[in-house]
């Protein structure tokens, strides 16, 4: 894999921008993000280690001036300034730097938010050319002279380009929405319907007294006061609580509401309470509609599935990519890697991808797997490589490389005597939520396939950076051979489930077999055998979560079964639509009925009805029907392999780092137009070059 030109991602603006230590903004923001979850009014923090930003950061820059220059300084935190190693008085808002060669150093301390710096002068401006360190390895000798070998790295920045908008002011956008209907359920209670699943802040205008608020992704949940997942009590500041809803001293009395996911809201008034109207501030991450994916075809049901998938992705794309907007509202690596892939075919929001990858990784030392889940650690590695393949941004790979190495060191330190990844007592082996007996003990074939891909990822990323790390490639090859020798059954023509205490568990599931196909670990004949004996075998237990259906249908697409996958979409995602879904769910079991669809985790409304991993048709339709994917990083080169399946026609757009690829196809012809990169159209025995800004038309008759 050749290294792409990454200068497009490191352009130095002539304007100043706020800078901070790499990853600290994401870690700080992630702590706020991940701790917003509540369950029935109780705060519910994540159950994994949460890191913090470095509270003291030094920013450094070597400068050369033809003449003296006055700079304006702003900091988030307290700071000192040193010119050529000499501390200056106070915390000046402006400072004159004399002509000549100088070293400018500013140390910023901030316990509450990440230390950040903004400097604006005629030529001296904060940007990515500044260096930052958290001051490790510094010592002072007996003469008071400082010595150190602190590690300086390029300072991080984003789009905080005004002195008045420091990083701590970051927030999503809002838009006021009104309910589409209301229903007076009781003398003191009204149910409001906002028309579809949404996310934001409920507003009760003109409130006098106290009201109890019950949220629901479904009508049933909002009206079930004893079991709804989220609720609030809202009070006018002068109201006296009666204690009716909670014991004295324990009532969650608030004068404002936190963000919630809901379609329905049931508001119950206390005695004497009243209000004028109810509305909400819909909170969302903005996107450029002119740089977004699209898909339309001859089947209106497939069109609706794509639209609801896109809306599901938009709802779960926030400061970070979250799993579900009702619960958990956390960043999960397994969910996130699918969100990244869907995002590359929808909004191409690379900043949200980078924020989420940084936040999930956290800081050293590594004391547990990502999200405590072994498979999620392996997905994290691959997400970095996927990002590079779609964007060509080698600078981000370079930034993450040290933390990739230390995380892989942690993984390798926990392998068994055969060099395989095996769950330890403090590891969560997830794989998927399953509705059939499947233990997760011992050495799982599924985990080894993900582990092997992680090692291959390390080798490829090292190559991108020009680092000699042949040991990763060697380990990957050795593990790939062991997986085949250990788990492949010639009799069953499938990869078997696991080894526990030296005994092979011969259970056959789709999980390791479909990943062997997707990750290129099954050669052609073996892939055909897996498809027949596992993926298309009705005796093999079915997958019931959209999470793993993502990979199941991808494997079918790789095998060219596009018509079957479309029917699966109609049955599975169309089934959710027929149940009234306005966003796609965490799990769908077609045999369930009524309120059974709302239950999960032993709770009547525990299931998320807006879950990122439910939006996979966006990815599948873009990559395997429009057929677009990069073959060199950042779409320097790409291929288009369109497939109609049983559709009469289709058309759509796929975003690229700096443009779009438009594809149209019907029974008679294929049309393609792209704004960047060099592409190749493959259709049956035809192979046609695609040049930028030149429409390609290929007749199929």
XYZ file of C-alpha atoms in Angstrom:
701
model
C 0.000 0.000 0.000
C 1.670 3.216 -1.116
C 1.640 6.272 1.073
C -0.661 8.934 -0.312
C 0.150 12.603 -0.352
C -1.085 13.727 3.059
C -0.405 17.433 2.528
C -4.095 17.981 1.851
C -4.716 17.254 5.509
C -1.920 19.469 6.886
C -2.343 22.718 5.003
C -1.066 25.548 7.189
C -3.599 28.334 7.194
C -2.544 31.980 7.300
C -5.073 32.364 10.098
C -4.338 31.489 13.732
C -6.185 28.666 15.427
C -6.504 27.230 18.928
C -4.019 24.419 19.620
C -3.803 21.734 22.310
C -2.056 18.454 23.091
C -3.099 15.724 20.605
C -5.998 13.621 21.842
C -6.721 15.726 24.923
C -9.705 17.543 23.439
C -11.263 14.217 22.459
C -10.597 12.612 25.844
C -12.060 15.596 27.711
C -15.078 15.839 25.406
C -15.514 12.071 25.513
C -15.728 12.105 29.291
C -18.558 14.623 29.090
C -20.200 12.674 26.267
C -19.994 9.240 27.919
C -21.278 10.475 31.268
C -24.543 11.945 30.003
C -26.321 8.613 30.161
C -29.111 8.275 32.698
C -31.456 5.437 33.597
C -34.706 6.557 35.195
C -33.083 9.717 36.500
C -29.921 8.039 37.800
C -26.535 8.966 36.376
C -24.945 5.949 34.652
C -21.206 6.318 33.862
C -19.191 3.927 31.662
C -17.733 0.845 33.344
C -14.264 1.143 31.806
C -11.264 3.324 32.630
C -11.734 6.973 31.744
C -8.568 8.960 31.133
C -8.126 12.709 31.566
C -6.374 15.458 29.659
C -2.880 16.532 30.673
C -3.359 19.460 33.040
C -0.071 21.181 32.122
C 1.082 21.425 28.526
C 4.031 23.309 27.080
C 3.724 24.790 23.600
C 6.916 25.626 21.730
C 7.895 27.347 18.494
C 11.195 28.474 16.964
C 10.731 31.803 15.188
C 12.735 34.138 13.000
C 11.710 37.786 12.701
C 12.967 40.501 10.394
C 11.448 43.078 12.722
C 9.854 43.183 16.154
C 6.307 41.839 16.317
C 3.512 42.233 18.845
C 1.432 39.130 19.443
C -1.972 38.700 21.075
C -2.177 35.769 23.506
C -5.236 33.876 24.738
C -5.222 30.692 26.805
C -7.685 28.268 28.263
C -6.006 28.135 31.654
C -3.256 29.955 33.491
C 0.052 30.296 31.675
C 3.601 31.520 31.719
C 5.653 32.711 28.797
C 9.369 32.220 28.228
C 11.384 33.919 25.506
C 14.670 32.137 24.825
C 14.303 30.339 28.139
C 13.693 33.487 30.208
C 10.341 33.776 31.971
C 8.389 36.966 31.353
C 6.309 38.834 33.901
C 2.688 37.865 34.486
C 0.203 36.511 31.963
C 0.277 39.199 29.276
C -2.532 39.575 26.757
C -0.013 41.070 24.331
C 3.737 40.633 24.072
C 6.423 42.145 21.866
C 8.862 39.665 20.363
C 12.084 41.385 19.241
C 13.644 40.880 15.829
C 15.965 37.909 15.404
C 16.026 34.169 16.062
C 14.040 33.136 19.132
C 12.434 30.250 20.964
C 8.957 30.918 22.298
C 7.600 28.628 25.032
C 4.275 28.863 26.838
C 3.176 26.530 29.624
C -0.558 26.336 30.162
C -2.227 24.767 33.196
C -5.920 23.933 33.330
C -7.499 21.350 35.582
C -11.008 21.709 34.162
C -10.554 21.721 30.384
C -7.630 20.877 28.093
C -4.881 23.521 28.165
C -5.207 25.401 24.880
C -3.370 28.308 23.288
C -4.216 30.972 20.710
C -1.617 33.449 19.429
C -2.141 35.995 16.685
C 0.527 38.246 15.240
C 1.622 39.428 11.845
C 3.660 36.252 11.265
C 3.525 34.417 14.597
C 0.309 32.414 14.759
C -0.643 29.195 16.513
C -1.116 26.333 14.071
C 0.021 22.752 13.493
C 3.666 23.853 13.154
C 3.805 24.410 16.911
C 5.030 21.605 19.146
C 3.508 20.404 22.397
C 4.647 18.278 25.329
C 3.194 17.326 28.683
C 6.659 17.797 30.212
C 7.821 14.271 30.875
C 11.502 13.559 31.618
C 12.450 17.036 32.887
C 15.009 17.618 35.670
C 16.982 20.525 37.136
C 20.611 20.333 38.200
C 22.250 21.890 41.268
C 22.878 25.121 39.352
C 19.193 25.497 38.546
C 19.668 24.607 34.904
C 16.812 22.611 33.392
C 17.558 19.485 31.400
C 15.085 17.265 29.639
C 14.307 14.858 26.893
C 10.603 15.484 26.806
C 8.761 14.148 23.796
C 7.469 16.982 21.637
C 4.722 16.263 19.119
C 2.898 18.482 16.616
C 0.144 20.390 18.390
C -3.428 19.442 17.589
C -6.016 21.799 16.183
C -9.356 21.722 14.399
C -11.632 24.569 13.330
C -11.522 26.825 16.395
C -10.154 29.747 14.395
C -11.498 32.652 16.449
C -10.019 33.909 19.696
C -13.587 34.028 21.044
C -14.361 30.340 20.377
C -11.909 28.197 22.363
C -12.240 24.391 22.260
C -14.280 24.237 25.467
C -17.126 26.118 23.733
C -17.721 23.320 21.218
C -21.326 22.223 20.834
C -23.611 20.755 18.212
C -26.240 22.764 16.391
C -29.906 22.986 17.353
C -33.197 23.507 15.576
C -36.581 24.048 17.201
C -39.228 21.419 16.418
C -42.859 21.130 17.462
C -44.845 17.953 18.138
C -47.022 16.749 15.281
C -49.877 15.805 17.627
C -50.915 15.622 21.256
C -53.380 13.428 23.115
C -54.931 14.241 26.474
C -54.531 10.914 28.252
C -55.737 12.098 31.660
C -56.943 15.274 33.319
C -53.369 16.071 34.304
C -51.468 14.203 31.579
C -50.805 14.792 27.868
C -48.918 12.628 25.360
C -46.929 14.461 22.675
C -45.824 12.804 19.431
C -42.910 14.369 17.514
C -43.615 12.201 14.469
C -40.438 10.163 14.387
C -37.441 9.227 16.503
C -35.482 12.313 17.474
C -32.866 13.624 19.885
C -32.475 16.850 21.785
C -33.842 18.964 24.579
C -37.499 19.116 25.525
C -38.785 22.623 26.216
C -41.825 23.278 28.391
C -42.708 26.931 27.912
C -44.549 29.071 30.428
C -44.214 26.452 33.172
C -45.725 27.190 36.567
C -45.259 24.480 39.180
C -43.862 20.985 38.666
C -44.323 18.442 35.896
C -43.169 14.867 35.551
C -41.825 13.931 32.102
C -41.714 10.378 30.728
C -39.844 9.796 27.474
C -40.474 6.971 25.030
C -39.105 5.724 21.746
C -42.540 4.117 21.527
C -45.973 5.213 22.689
C -46.054 2.273 25.090
C -42.801 3.301 26.753
C -43.812 6.930 27.274
C -47.083 5.875 28.907
C -45.476 3.257 31.171
C -44.439 5.488 34.062
C -42.986 2.629 36.093
C -40.733 1.166 33.401
C -39.807 3.834 30.839
C -36.033 4.085 30.504
C -35.698 7.868 30.861
C -37.652 10.475 32.775
C -37.301 13.959 34.245
C -38.914 16.227 36.791
C -39.108 19.851 35.720
C -39.954 22.653 38.085
C -40.524 26.369 37.871
C -37.879 27.909 40.117
C -40.475 29.194 42.593
C -42.376 25.913 42.851
C -42.579 23.966 46.089
C -42.223 20.223 45.432
C -44.941 18.101 46.982
C -42.789 14.972 47.172
C -45.442 13.067 45.312
C -43.128 11.359 42.821
C -40.151 10.574 45.052
C -39.280 10.429 48.739
C -38.414 13.713 50.399
C -34.800 14.682 49.824
C -34.397 12.264 46.899
C -36.382 14.030 44.238
C -34.415 14.872 41.055
C -35.751 18.437 40.952
C -34.278 20.423 38.081
C -34.920 23.709 36.328
C -33.584 22.408 32.991
C -33.600 19.180 31.020
C -30.694 17.139 29.691
C -30.650 15.775 26.141
C -32.813 12.736 25.531
C -33.855 10.407 22.726
C -37.567 10.074 22.129
C -40.452 10.154 19.752
C -43.160 10.381 22.401
C -43.239 12.422 25.605
C -45.868 12.058 28.317
C -46.120 15.078 30.620
C -47.991 14.785 33.888
C -48.776 17.920 35.886
C -48.656 18.153 39.641
C -51.552 19.830 41.416
C -51.673 23.492 40.500
C -49.095 23.173 37.722
C -49.611 24.522 34.230
C -47.672 25.386 31.084
C -48.270 27.051 27.723
C -46.750 24.737 25.121
C -44.239 21.953 24.510
C -41.545 21.828 21.844
C -37.959 20.659 21.532
C -34.524 21.747 20.401
C -33.416 19.067 17.948
C -29.641 18.687 18.373
C -27.583 17.540 15.404
C -24.129 17.453 13.836
C -24.199 19.612 10.695
C -23.160 18.143 7.367
C -22.637 19.365 3.826
C -25.484 18.035 1.709
C -23.380 18.723 -1.405
C -20.696 16.361 -0.087
C -22.982 13.536 0.980
C -23.829 10.120 -0.347
C -27.159 9.369 -1.971
C -29.043 6.394 -3.379
C -32.244 6.006 -5.384
C -33.545 2.995 -7.279
C -36.600 1.421 -8.885
C -37.727 -0.176 -5.590
C -39.417 2.310 -3.249
C -38.997 -0.012 -0.277
C -35.224 -0.075 -0.783
C -35.296 3.727 -1.145
C -37.103 4.021 2.171
C -34.630 1.616 3.792
C -31.730 3.786 2.597
C -33.421 6.978 3.834
C -34.145 5.582 7.295
C -30.623 4.165 7.481
C -29.227 7.607 6.647
C -31.435 9.218 9.296
C -30.318 6.613 11.836
C -26.698 7.477 11.050
C -27.369 11.205 11.356
C -28.980 10.705 14.769
C -26.056 8.647 16.067
C -23.376 10.942 14.585
C -22.788 13.461 17.321
C -19.628 14.756 19.009
C -18.588 11.151 18.460
C -20.172 8.161 16.789
C -22.397 6.667 19.481
C -24.148 3.323 19.602
C -27.740 4.223 20.420
C -29.311 7.557 21.264
C -31.473 6.294 24.151
C -28.938 3.943 25.699
C -26.038 3.497 25.976
C -25.086 6.823 24.403
C -21.461 5.704 24.684
C -18.622 5.196 22.237
C -18.170 1.471 21.588
C -15.388 0.376 19.248
C -17.375 -2.444 17.619
C -20.272 -0.123 16.882
C -17.954 2.685 15.832
C -16.042 0.788 13.140
C -19.336 0.155 11.365
C -20.307 3.813 11.781
C -17.013 4.849 10.186
C -17.633 2.612 7.174
C -21.211 3.815 6.762
C -20.028 7.392 7.184
C -17.581 7.026 4.290
C -20.600 6.382 2.054
C -22.869 9.020 3.612
C -21.365 12.223 5.090
C -17.591 11.563 4.903
C -17.184 13.265 8.287
C -13.507 12.482 8.808
C -13.204 14.702 11.883
C -15.815 12.670 13.763
C -13.976 9.486 12.777
C -10.685 10.810 14.148
C -12.302 12.131 17.328
C -13.895 8.764 18.029
C -10.744 6.746 17.316
C -8.703 8.997 19.612
C -11.289 8.934 22.366
C -11.672 5.164 22.308
C -7.945 4.589 22.556
C -7.369 6.897 25.515
C -3.908 7.052 27.041
C -1.111 4.811 28.166
C -0.548 2.700 30.140
C -2.968 0.162 28.707
C -4.689 -1.704 31.528
C -7.630 -3.260 29.683
C -9.020 -3.885 26.235
C -10.890 -1.096 24.478
C -14.310 -0.942 26.171
C -12.964 -3.992 28.118
C -13.850 -6.128 25.043
C -11.134 -8.107 23.275
C -12.824 -8.080 19.865
C -13.338 -4.307 20.177
C -9.583 -3.845 20.583
C -9.032 -5.672 17.294
C -11.679 -3.552 15.544
C -9.913 -0.434 16.834
C -6.720 -1.355 14.986
C -8.564 -1.964 11.732
C -10.436 1.324 12.029
C -7.144 3.214 11.685
C -6.279 1.354 8.478
C -9.803 1.832 7.079
C -9.540 5.555 7.769
C -6.256 5.748 5.875
C -7.621 3.773 2.938
C -10.614 6.091 2.509
C -8.839 9.403 3.236
C -5.142 8.991 2.423
C -4.347 10.872 5.644
C -1.006 9.388 6.702
C -0.519 12.107 9.331
C -3.292 10.589 11.424
C -1.709 7.133 11.165
C 1.564 8.719 12.300
C -0.191 10.364 15.248
C -1.828 7.109 16.351
C 1.155 4.829 15.746
C 2.723 5.056 19.249
C -0.623 4.130 20.815
C -1.142 1.376 18.275
C 2.186 -0.120 19.333
C 1.509 0.012 23.069
C -1.969 -1.443 22.608
C -0.566 -4.273 20.500
C 2.118 -4.855 23.153
C -0.730 -5.335 25.635
C -2.465 -7.807 23.312
C 0.708 -9.807 22.693
C 1.479 -9.954 26.411
C -1.785 -11.844 26.966
C -1.589 -14.487 24.240
C -1.523 -18.166 25.168
C 1.286 -20.669 24.580
C 0.200 -21.063 20.946
C 0.382 -17.324 20.316
C -3.398 -17.012 20.156
C -5.652 -14.468 21.832
C -7.590 -16.028 24.666
C -9.939 -14.277 27.046
C -8.604 -13.606 30.531
C -10.830 -13.379 33.621
C -11.078 -9.584 33.279
C -11.833 -9.626 29.528
C -15.252 -9.356 27.948
C -15.519 -11.631 24.904
C -18.518 -10.215 23.105
C -18.790 -11.448 19.484
C -22.540 -10.691 19.336
C -25.825 -10.981 21.194
C -27.055 -14.442 20.218
C -30.355 -16.275 20.622
C -28.799 -19.740 20.580
C -26.390 -21.559 22.917
C -22.837 -20.399 22.194
C -20.184 -20.226 24.884
C -17.335 -17.720 24.639
C -14.693 -19.533 26.688
C -11.248 -20.676 25.627
C -9.687 -19.857 22.262
C -12.334 -18.673 19.797
C -11.652 -18.939 16.075
C -13.546 -15.678 15.551
C -11.156 -13.809 17.850
C -8.089 -15.247 16.116
C -9.285 -14.016 12.728
C -9.747 -10.505 14.134
C -6.366 -10.753 15.891
C -4.675 -11.782 12.648
C -6.232 -8.819 10.850
C -4.981 -6.515 13.617
C -1.432 -7.807 13.143
C -1.719 -7.318 9.385
C -2.965 -3.800 10.059
C 0.110 -3.072 12.170
C 2.380 -4.306 9.385
C 0.588 -2.223 6.742
C 0.541 0.942 8.865
C 4.246 0.523 9.609
C 4.853 0.330 5.858
C 2.812 3.499 5.307
C 5.073 5.292 7.803
C 8.282 3.801 6.444
C 8.947 1.894 9.670
C 10.616 -1.514 9.566
C 8.310 -3.762 11.590
C 8.565 -7.093 9.812
C 7.782 -8.921 13.070
C 4.118 -7.929 12.762
C 3.938 -9.387 9.265
C 5.669 -12.573 10.403
C 3.338 -12.961 13.387
C 0.316 -12.405 11.150
C 1.451 -15.071 8.682
C 2.173 -17.536 11.480
C -1.225 -16.913 13.054
C -3.034 -17.195 9.727
C -1.489 -20.642 9.206
C -2.344 -21.725 12.754
C -5.955 -20.635 12.333
C -6.314 -22.777 9.238
C -4.523 -25.785 10.721
C -6.368 -25.581 14.037
C -9.927 -24.607 13.204
C -10.620 -25.582 9.590
C -12.690 -28.738 9.276
C -12.329 -30.569 5.965
C -15.288 -32.695 7.004
C -17.630 -29.786 7.741
C -16.046 -27.389 5.248
C -16.162 -24.681 7.868
C -14.165 -22.978 10.578
C -15.106 -24.467 13.946
C -16.000 -22.414 16.987
C -13.380 -22.774 19.730
C -10.890 -24.809 21.730
C -11.394 -25.092 25.474
C -8.973 -27.006 27.700
C -7.474 -28.669 24.643
C -10.830 -29.941 23.365
C -12.267 -28.701 20.077
C -15.785 -27.315 20.239
C -17.162 -28.322 16.851
C -20.057 -25.884 16.874
C -20.404 -24.079 13.563
C -21.477 -20.443 13.555
C -21.419 -17.795 10.885
C -19.117 -15.479 12.836
C -15.612 -16.825 12.071
C -16.612 -18.031 8.631
C -17.954 -14.741 7.323
C -14.964 -12.839 8.701
C -12.638 -15.283 6.959
C -14.336 -14.245 3.713
C -14.395 -10.500 4.438
C -10.806 -10.351 5.685
C -9.459 -12.364 2.758
C -8.481 -15.380 4.838
C -10.440 -17.836 2.718
C -9.038 -18.737 -0.690
C -11.457 -19.047 -3.611
C -12.414 -22.716 -3.269
C -12.637 -22.418 0.508
C -14.889 -19.368 0.168
C -17.295 -21.341 -2.032
C -17.319 -24.158 0.506
C -18.048 -21.745 3.366
C -20.896 -20.149 1.446
C -22.540 -23.517 0.826
C -21.900 -25.217 4.162
C -22.338 -22.211 6.472
C -23.587 -18.909 5.105
C -26.402 -20.373 2.990
C -27.079 -23.365 5.220
C -30.473 -23.015 6.981
C -29.308 -25.449 9.681
C -26.727 -22.922 10.929
C -28.190 -20.670 13.630
C -29.323 -17.300 12.252
C -27.939 -13.908 13.215
C -30.564 -11.599 14.723
C -28.694 -8.325 15.326
C -28.101 -5.720 12.617
C -24.574 -5.595 14.077
C -23.510 -8.934 12.646
C -25.983 -8.853 9.766
C -23.729 -6.036 8.510
C -20.914 -8.549 8.039
C -23.158 -11.426 7.001
C -24.613 -9.465 4.100
C -21.198 -8.088 3.179
C -19.946 -11.662 2.825
C -22.913 -12.481 0.575
C -22.192 -9.405 -1.544
C -18.555 -10.442 -1.908
C -19.866 -13.747 -3.267
C -21.996 -11.873 -5.797
C -25.386 -12.659 -4.229
C -26.773 -9.157 -4.728
C -30.341 -10.218 -5.464
C -30.488 -12.305 -2.301
C -29.079 -9.458 -0.202
C -31.739 -7.083 -1.519
C -34.394 -9.562 -0.463
C -32.747 -9.846 2.955
C -32.964 -6.061 3.239
C -36.640 -6.130 2.341
C -37.344 -8.884 4.856
C -35.189 -7.605 7.739
C -35.032 -3.813 7.475
C -38.340 -3.694 5.658
C -39.739 -5.756 8.518
C -38.761 -3.021 10.963
C -40.412 -0.420 8.736
C -43.598 -2.479 8.676
C -43.508 -2.453 12.482
C -43.512 1.354 12.356
C -39.776 2.037 12.718
C -38.638 5.576 11.915
C -35.019 4.643 12.674
C -33.401 1.224 12.758
C -33.113 -0.886 15.876
C -30.485 -2.564 17.991
C -32.023 -5.949 17.268
C -34.917 -7.321 15.249
C -36.452 -10.772 15.544
C -39.144 -11.183 12.864
C -41.066 -13.786 14.868
C -41.665 -11.368 17.738
C -44.856 -9.324 17.856
C -46.166 -6.170 19.497
C -44.305 -4.977 22.581
C -41.943 -7.961 22.364
C -40.022 -5.825 19.867
C -39.340 -3.238 22.584
C -37.852 -5.550 25.220
C -34.185 -6.406 25.771
C -31.808 -7.020 28.685
C -34.714 -8.192 30.824
C -36.402 -4.777 30.638
C -39.654 -4.086 28.780
C -38.151 -1.092 26.931
C -34.459 -1.952 27.124
C -33.995 -2.223 23.360
C -32.622 0.762 21.484
C -34.880 1.746 18.590
C -32.196 3.949 17.054
C -28.900 2.096 16.889
C -25.997 2.952 14.604
C -25.315 -0.635 13.632
C -28.835 -0.810 12.209
C -27.894 1.549 9.364
C -25.715 -0.841 7.348
C -27.747 -0.583 4.086
C -26.051 2.806 3.557
C -22.696 1.018 3.384
C -23.869 -2.039 1.474
C -25.719 -0.081 -1.207
C -22.822 2.325 -1.708
C -20.007 -0.202 -1.780
C -21.609 -3.262 -3.345
C -24.434 -1.911 -5.541
C -23.090 1.424 -6.728
C -19.895 -0.597 -6.391
C -17.489 2.166 -5.365
C -14.383 1.645 -3.236
C -10.851 3.096 -3.106
C -8.038 0.881 -4.350
C -5.330 3.369 -3.395
C -5.521 5.522 -0.273
C -7.717 8.594 -0.470
C -9.316 7.571 -3.781
C -6.112 8.311 -5.662
C -7.321 5.268 -7.548
C -10.667 3.543 -7.164
C -12.905 0.963 -8.750
C -16.584 0.878 -9.636
C -18.246 -2.547 -9.852
C -21.973 -1.762 -10.123
C -24.557 -4.485 -9.529
C -28.317 -4.088 -9.922
C -29.385 -7.342 -8.333
C -33.100 -7.443 -9.119
C -33.419 -3.659 -9.478
C -34.446 -2.117 -12.785
C -32.320 0.989 -12.248
C -30.319 2.818 -9.610
C -28.348 6.009 -9.201
C -26.347 7.531 -6.415
C -23.330 9.411 -5.167
C -20.346 8.397 -3.069
C -18.326 11.141 -1.329
C -14.537 11.157 -1.583
C -11.998 13.296 0.321
C -12.464 16.280 -1.996
C -15.291 15.412 -4.337
C -17.922 12.941 -5.456
C -18.351 9.858 -7.617
C -21.733 9.659 -9.347
C -23.016 6.320 -10.663
C -26.143 5.540 -12.687
C -27.142 2.148 -14.029
C -30.153 0.558 -15.683
C -30.679 -2.414 -17.961
C -29.187 -0.582 -20.943
C -26.214 1.433 -19.755
C -23.880 2.587 -16.987
C -22.964 6.254 -16.455
C -20.153 7.403 -14.167
C -18.743 10.834 -13.446
C -16.129 11.622 -10.782
C -14.438 14.822 -9.680
C -11.120 13.347 -8.523
C -8.892 10.303 -8.717
C -8.436 7.759 -11.461
C -11.038 5.050 -11.548
C -11.722 1.810 -13.326
C -15.172 0.494 -14.185
C -15.490 -3.276 -14.076
C -18.600 -4.906 -15.482
C -18.548 -8.532 -16.620
C -15.733 -8.663 -19.178
C -15.555 -4.892 -19.662
C -12.881 -2.684 -18.091
C -13.071 1.075 -18.703
C -10.892 3.907 -17.369
C -12.576 6.803 -15.540
C -10.850 10.197 -15.739
C -11.744 13.141 -13.465
C -14.646 15.330 -14.661
C -15.290 13.192 -17.739
C -18.538 11.245 -17.964
C -18.140 7.594 -18.859
C -21.067 5.912 -20.613
C -20.993 2.169 -21.234
C -23.701 0.446 -23.244
C -24.938 -2.899 -21.931
C -26.999 -3.841 -24.981
